[in-house]
Amino acid sequence: MKRKADSILHYDGQNPFSDSQARNFSDSKIIGEFYPTSCFWSLFNDQHEILLGTRGSGKTFLLKMMRRSMLKRIHNPEAEELVQKKEFVALYVPMHLEFVSELNDLEFREDRQNTVFCFFFNCLLGESLLSELMDMLKEEPDELKRIKLELELSRKIDLMWFGEKAVRDCASTFDELSEKLRQLYYNFDLIKDSLEEIPPTFRRQLGASLISVKTLITNALGFREEPTWIICVDEAEFLSESLQKCINSVFRADSNRIALKVATLHYYHKTLDTVDPNTVVSMGNDFNYRIVDMKYDSTDFTKLTDALCAHRLKTRLTAVDIDVQTLEDFLGKIGNDELLDYYRAEMGEKEGTIEAIDAKIMLELSPERKNGATNYSDTRKPVFDRLRPVFYVREMLRRANTGHSKPGWYAGATMVRKISQGNPRLYIQIMNSLFEKAKNAKLTPKAQHETILKFAGDFCKATQALETYGPLAYSHLDKIGSYLKEQVHGEYLVPAGFDFKLGYTKGFQVQENIGWLQKAIAYSRLVVAEETLINGINKDTKYTLSNAYAAQYWIPMRSDTVKTVSKMGNRLNTYTVTTEKDQMSFF
Amino acid sequence: MFNNAIYDETLLDGADLFVCAIGYEARSYYLFDRIKDRVECSNILLFVMDDYGKYEDTYKKVEEVKANNYTVDVVKYQDGHYVTSRILNAISNRILPTSNLSVHIDYSSMPRGWYARLPILLQGILREQDKVYFWYSEGNYPSRYEEYPTAGIESINHFSGKSSMKIRKRTHIIGIGYDIVRTQGITSVLDPECIVACEAHDPTRQDIFDNVVEANEQILAQAQIRVFLDLSDFVFMISKLREITNELVMEADVVLVPDGPKPLIFAMSLIPDLIDRKGITCLHVVRNKDQFKPVNVVPSGKVIGFLTTKG
């Protein structure tokens, strides 16, 4: 298949994959890039849900797209039906770090902190509500009616929120109302002002700015029946445990036709407590967890990667006409884009036949396995099919280590999706690197291999800097990666893969290691079963190294016998700085 | 409010107040050694990190300083409020109607939380004739960035400014330096949106610039804007950062994440308070205590700085 990436050789425009962050995207950009995964439509329900996903898994995209103002712009029958039926109205409320950390960092009593959080949250919710209302009003074709409706709603909402007694002091447009809200928000001094200065609606409970006005909105806008209001709380991983209790309290409260969708990282929903010390929430009754991560080989992820690649190249490439429908179009494809195809391309047709491969495999088996293999009546299935992926990786590493050239091994669309681990953000970052490479050189399999391997290496190295547990995660994952690599690349070829368990000892206990393990999972360094994501890690948890780690350590990306990695210990690898004595540190 | 300053011992005299913090780096007491004979003992405010006993050279220095009857204030790294208050009080107490005050603060080895807000807080104290100098002793870099140990990340905290209420785009202005691992950690945690990559270096050290650019290749490729500044020109750094921030905030919230060399951290940290507009915030990155491997930075002999006055 012809590789379309070659068309951009010497291209000097901006890299279309340079931005990977959905939160920055304008609404048009989001709509342009939105691919409705199977998860998306099922979010429209009246349940409180906590959306769990790794960083970059697409949570923000999902939540932002739930807004009616966005659904209207998607050309999709399901979207059109949702808009027409008016059963759900979603509002987007992000918990940006710069917003939340102001609260986290001040040493307030918990009750003051909760009230202030409530106030701020209700302000943001109010602002989001006004934004959606403005959009809904545009559906009214009669301008006079629209103005009257806006006036009526503005006054009524103003009365509910601010308790204005005189009509002349009420806002008469949503813009004026929004301005009042802004002044309220900005003029409140976190430290000095009394909580009594906050209008009661805003400090009463989380969501009160919506609860207090939703019925009058429903009536004014002529909804047949009250919709379910979905409050999409994004970036909840930045909420402290104390603030999470406020969110949990909403789960426990009478739903009032309000459903919360709270997006956070795995293991960042740290408490089931509420603000009432005698009340906790329970999964299954008060809320549900929903995993939004995609598998790299799922239909959703395949279609999403194709759509993103095609869309970005079509809309952002200037002065280059490149017709790309799929990722395979861009990167080219060797055979069926399978391991055997890349092996064959590297080793040649003669050495790439199944017979030649299997013969080599036999040579690399231990004497005991050789005996065992020859005794099978049909050697193919149990022995060779299982060993071939391991054999390929061994061969490719040998070639990489001979020094004369790099193999074109970590290449192709399937490999890019694997390394992305089903994560849209990682995918765009890899594509960013590949595009940069393609600007300066033909994106041959060898060039792709070099770029992908570098990406994997940088990814592994960046583990060190993950918050708090980065160094420990980096050190332990290095040990695990090295151990599994030894299994693969030992003297004899053995069945091997990237699954493992941890061998716990007196000096290496489960509880002491929960922190770095959770961090590694949240940031796509390790993969675990859904059950573990929801119920937690225990001593029997089975882990899988991420594909990026598997690439870095030349481990076949497959499940096989689960190895137990022991003798971990808790000592960090120390850095040895081998330079002259003069150095500078930055902090 | 700000002017660049060229370090010269003759700027100091006995009545001036000198402030510094002695830590594990040799450069933390470089300026102190140079000025101690010029400034009266009682006018030297000396902070010492409470872990000084772990570092042999630092321990010796502190003992020497104590033996010479200097008063040392032993503090923890996180005692930012206390240190800031001490400095402000020391300055306030020295303001006399009959004389102009001159203060010299060596921030080379201070945690950012100690110094980053001082120029703003001083505005309430200084008179027009008073001067406060902020000095920074440059150290020597490793020849290759790969040899530079990472400080990691413990947490990222709000430092100044207020984010806007409306759901807007966000632009992150991120300071970059040798610690590429830390920069990657920052981007992992913050998920920066539109990135403005900001770097500052000594223009006479092209090798450092080349290293930083090479180390930060990925983030520079992702950045919408790349800003390269002269480390010794504090006024220009402030001016450029203000200009960029003012322009960007028209369309998006601006989140400044200072990192890299201290003068850059300093300049970036001041922006939200200088512009005083909603939608501009500054976040500070706290280093990972377990990760951090203290490196004894030896001064290069070059001292850069700026002067702040009432303005």
mmCIF file of N, CA and C in Angstrom, chain A residues 49-108:
data_model
loop_
_atom_site.group_PDB
_atom_site.id
_atom_site.type_symbol
_atom_site.label_atom_id
_atom_site.label_comp_id
_atom_site.label_asym_id
_atom_site.label_seq_id
_atom_site.Cartn_x
_atom_site.Cartn_y
_atom_site.Cartn_z
ATOM 1 N N GLU A 49 -22.922 8.802 37.684
ATOM 2 C CA GLU A 49 -21.836 7.933 37.246
ATOM 3 C C GLU A 49 -20.499 8.617 37.439
ATOM 4 N N ILE A 50 -19.532 7.819 37.813
ATOM 5 C CA ILE A 50 -18.151 8.318 37.863
ATOM 6 C C ILE A 50 -17.428 7.689 36.689
ATOM 7 N N LEU A 51 -16.981 8.528 35.781
ATOM 8 C CA LEU A 51 -16.281 8.049 34.601
ATOM 9 C C LEU A 51 -14.799 7.933 34.931
ATOM 10 N N LEU A 52 -14.327 6.709 34.859
ATOM 11 C CA LEU A 52 -12.923 6.465 35.166
ATOM 12 C C LEU A 52 -12.159 6.228 33.868
ATOM 13 N N GLY A 53 -11.044 6.895 33.728
ATOM 14 C CA GLY A 53 -10.232 6.689 32.532
ATOM 15 C C GLY A 53 -8.838 7.205 32.759
ATOM 16 N N THR A 54 -7.907 6.673 31.996
ATOM 17 C CA THR A 54 -6.525 7.157 32.093
ATOM 18 C C THR A 54 -6.453 8.577 31.542
ATOM 19 N N ARG A 55 -5.377 9.235 31.825
ATOM 20 C CA ARG A 55 -5.162 10.577 31.316
ATOM 21 C C ARG A 55 -5.162 10.532 29.788
ATOM 22 N N GLY A 56 -6.006 11.348 29.164
ATOM 23 C CA GLY A 56 -6.046 11.376 27.705
ATOM 24 C C GLY A 56 -6.964 10.346 27.071
ATOM 25 N N SER A 57 -7.802 9.712 27.884
ATOM 26 C CA SER A 57 -8.652 8.649 27.340
ATOM 27 C C SER A 57 -9.903 9.177 26.643
ATOM 28 N N GLY A 58 -10.145 10.478 26.725
ATOM 29 C CA GLY A 58 -11.282 11.045 25.997
ATOM 30 C C GLY A 58 -12.442 11.458 26.877
ATOM 31 N N LYS A 59 -12.229 11.518 28.171
ATOM 32 C CA LYS A 59 -13.326 11.866 29.089
ATOM 33 C C LYS A 59 -13.864 13.269 28.813
ATOM 34 N N THR A 60 -12.958 14.209 28.599
ATOM 35 C CA THR A 60 -13.383 15.592 28.368
ATOM 36 C C THR A 60 -14.209 15.703 27.095
ATOM 37 N N PHE A 61 -13.770 15.032 26.080
ATOM 38 C CA PHE A 61 -14.504 15.042 24.823
ATOM 39 C C PHE A 61 -15.922 14.543 25.034
ATOM 40 N N LEU A 62 -16.039 13.431 25.726
ATOM 41 C CA LEU A 62 -17.358 12.844 25.970
ATOM 42 C C LEU A 62 -18.256 13.833 26.691
ATOM 43 N N LEU A 63 -17.739 14.430 27.763
ATOM 44 C CA LEU A 63 -18.572 15.315 28.583
ATOM 45 C C LEU A 63 -18.938 16.595 27.839
ATOM 46 N N LYS A 64 -17.970 17.160 27.155
ATOM 47 C CA LYS A 64 -18.252 18.415 26.436
ATOM 48 C C LYS A 64 -19.300 18.189 25.360
ATOM 49 N N MET A 65 -19.238 17.042 24.739
ATOM 50 C CA MET A 65 -20.154 16.767 23.637
ATOM 51 C C MET A 65 -21.570 16.456 24.103
ATOM 52 N N MET A 66 -21.751 16.234 25.377
ATOM 53 C CA MET A 66 -23.094 15.907 25.861
ATOM 54 C C MET A 66 -24.002 17.140 25.881
ATOM 55 N N ARG A 67 -23.401 18.316 25.836
ATOM 56 C CA ARG A 67 -24.221 19.533 25.885
ATOM 57 C C ARG A 67 -25.119 19.601 24.660
ATOM 58 N N ARG A 68 -26.303 20.071 24.874
ATOM 59 C CA ARG A 68 -27.293 20.196 23.814
ATOM 60 C C ARG A 68 -26.767 21.083 22.681
ATOM 61 N N SER A 69 -26.056 22.139 23.079
ATOM 62 C CA SER A 69 -25.517 23.073 22.084
ATOM 63 C C SER A 69 -24.524 22.371 21.142
ATOM 64 N N MET A 70 -23.902 21.307 21.622
ATOM 65 C CA MET A 70 -22.964 20.562 20.787
ATOM 66 C C MET A 70 -23.688 19.458 20.008
ATOM 67 N N LEU A 71 -24.622 18.790 20.678
ATOM 68 C CA LEU A 71 -25.350 17.702 20.020
ATOM 69 C C LEU A 71 -26.064 18.192 18.757
ATOM 70 N N LYS A 72 -26.550 19.406 18.853
ATOM 71 C CA LYS A 72 -27.293 19.972 17.713
ATOM 72 C C LYS A 72 -26.439 20.055 16.462
ATOM 73 N N ARG A 73 -25.139 20.111 16.674
ATOM 74 C CA ARG A 73 -24.253 20.337 15.536
ATOM 75 C C ARG A 73 -23.665 19.050 14.965
ATOM 76 N N ILE A 74 -24.038 17.922 15.574
ATOM 77 C CA ILE A 74 -23.541 16.648 15.037
ATOM 78 C C ILE A 74 -24.566 16.113 14.045
ATOM 79 N N HIS A 75 -24.079 15.683 12.923
ATOM 80 C CA HIS A 75 -25.000 15.087 11.943
ATOM 81 C C HIS A 75 -25.065 13.601 12.213
ATOM 82 N N ASN A 76 -25.983 13.259 13.054
ATOM 83 C CA ASN A 76 -26.066 11.859 13.481
ATOM 84 C C ASN A 76 -27.497 11.624 13.947
ATOM 85 N N PRO A 77 -28.113 10.526 13.536
ATOM 86 C CA PRO A 77 -29.524 10.306 13.896
ATOM 87 C C PRO A 77 -29.751 10.244 15.413
ATOM 88 N N GLU A 78 -28.814 9.630 16.119
ATOM 89 C CA GLU A 78 -28.995 9.531 17.570
ATOM 90 C C GLU A 78 -28.902 10.906 18.230
ATOM 91 N N ALA A 79 -28.010 11.725 17.744
ATOM 92 C CA ALA A 79 -27.888 13.084 18.280
ATOM 93 C C ALA A 79 -29.158 13.876 17.998
ATOM 94 N N GLU A 80 -29.644 13.726 16.786
ATOM 95 C CA GLU A 80 -30.857 14.468 16.402
ATOM 96 C C GLU A 80 -32.041 14.053 17.252
ATOM 97 N N GLU A 81 -32.092 12.760 17.539
ATOM 98 C CA GLU A 81 -33.205 12.263 18.363
ATOM 99 C C GLU A 81 -33.123 12.835 19.776
ATOM 100 N N LEU A 82 -31.908 12.871 20.314
ATOM 101 C CA LEU A 82 -31.735 13.421 21.663
ATOM 102 C C LEU A 82 -32.144 14.884 21.712
ATOM 103 N N VAL A 83 -31.764 15.604 20.694
ATOM 104 C CA VAL A 83 -32.079 17.039 20.667
ATOM 105 C C VAL A 83 -33.594 17.235 20.570
ATOM 106 N N GLN A 84 -34.196 16.440 19.722
ATOM 107 C CA GLN A 84 -35.635 16.597 19.481
ATOM 108 C C GLN A 84 -36.455 16.220 20.712
ATOM 109 N N LYS A 85 -36.073 15.130 21.362
ATOM 110 C CA LYS A 85 -36.869 14.625 22.488
ATOM 111 C C LYS A 85 -36.739 15.499 23.730
ATOM 112 N N LYS A 86 -35.647 16.196 23.851
ATOM 113 C CA LYS A 86 -35.423 17.094 25.000
ATOM 114 C C LYS A 86 -35.538 16.363 26.339
ATOM 115 N N GLU A 87 -35.069 15.142 26.381
ATOM 116 C CA GLU A 87 -35.150 14.391 27.630
ATOM 117 C C GLU A 87 -33.953 14.668 28.535
ATOM 118 N N PHE A 88 -32.872 15.149 27.932
ATOM 119 C CA PHE A 88 -31.649 15.379 28.708
ATOM 120 C C PHE A 88 -31.061 16.751 28.356
ATOM 121 N N VAL A 89 -30.647 17.460 29.391
ATOM 122 C CA VAL A 89 -29.916 18.711 29.171
ATOM 123 C C VAL A 89 -28.629 18.613 29.991
ATOM 124 N N ALA A 90 -27.494 18.689 29.313
ATOM 125 C CA ALA A 90 -26.211 18.528 30.009
ATOM 126 C C ALA A 90 -25.513 19.876 30.155
ATOM 127 N N LEU A 91 -24.863 20.032 31.299
ATOM 128 C CA LEU A 91 -24.090 21.246 31.587
ATOM 129 C C LEU A 91 -22.662 20.823 31.938
ATOM 130 N N TYR A 92 -21.705 21.599 31.484
ATOM 131 C CA TYR A 92 -20.299 21.216 31.655
ATOM 132 C C TYR A 92 -19.642 22.098 32.712
ATOM 133 N N VAL A 93 -19.061 21.448 33.728
ATOM 134 C CA VAL A 93 -18.441 22.187 34.839
ATOM 135 C C VAL A 93 -17.050 21.611 35.092
ATOM 136 N N PRO A 94 -16.004 22.273 34.624
ATOM 137 C CA PRO A 94 -14.664 21.720 34.826
ATOM 138 C C PRO A 94 -14.052 22.152 36.151
ATOM 139 N N MET A 95 -13.364 21.210 36.776
ATOM 140 C CA MET A 95 -12.668 21.499 38.037
ATOM 141 C C MET A 95 -11.179 21.726 37.744
ATOM 142 N N HIS A 96 -10.899 22.821 37.053
ATOM 143 C CA HIS A 96 -9.504 23.088 36.706
ATOM 144 C C HIS A 96 -8.642 23.148 37.951
ATOM 145 N N LEU A 97 -7.405 22.750 37.790
ATOM 146 C CA LEU A 97 -6.481 22.762 38.928
ATOM 147 C C LEU A 97 -6.323 24.164 39.484
ATOM 148 N N GLU A 98 -6.227 25.148 38.610
ATOM 149 C CA GLU A 98 -6.011 26.513 39.100
ATOM 150 C C GLU A 98 -7.234 27.040 39.847
ATOM 151 N N PHE A 99 -8.374 26.451 39.598
ATOM 152 C CA PHE A 99 -9.586 26.828 40.321
ATOM 153 C C PHE A 99 -9.626 26.107 41.667
ATOM 154 N N VAL A 100 -9.375 24.827 41.636
ATOM 155 C CA VAL A 100 -9.521 24.008 42.828
ATOM 156 C C VAL A 100 -8.363 24.174 43.810
ATOM 157 N N SER A 101 -7.169 24.322 43.296
ATOM 158 C CA SER A 101 -6.012 24.354 44.197
ATOM 159 C C SER A 101 -6.027 25.587 45.077
ATOM 160 N N GLU A 102 -6.703 26.635 44.613
ATOM 161 C CA GLU A 102 -6.838 27.820 45.466
ATOM 162 C C GLU A 102 -7.552 27.427 46.759
ATOM 163 N N LEU A 103 -8.517 26.542 46.639
ATOM 164 C CA LEU A 103 -9.245 26.078 47.820
ATOM 165 C C LEU A 103 -8.427 25.068 48.607
ATOM 166 N N ASN A 104 -7.780 24.165 47.878
ATOM 167 C CA ASN A 104 -7.016 23.111 48.552
ATOM 168 C C ASN A 104 -5.897 23.675 49.406
ATOM 169 N N ASP A 105 -5.287 24.755 48.899
ATOM 170 C CA ASP A 105 -4.053 25.231 49.522
ATOM 171 C C ASP A 105 -4.271 26.136 50.727
ATOM 172 N N LEU A 106 -5.453 26.697 50.817
ATOM 173 C CA LEU A 106 -5.692 27.563 51.979
ATOM 174 C C LEU A 106 -6.087 26.697 53.161
ATOM 175 N N GLU A 107 -5.617 27.079 54.318
ATOM 176 C CA GLU A 107 -5.873 26.232 55.488
ATOM 177 C C GLU A 107 -7.191 26.598 56.144
ATOM 178 N N PHE A 108 -8.253 26.167 55.497
ATOM 179 C CA PHE A 108 -9.578 26.440 56.050
ATOM 180 C C PHE A 108 -10.027 25.285 56.899
#
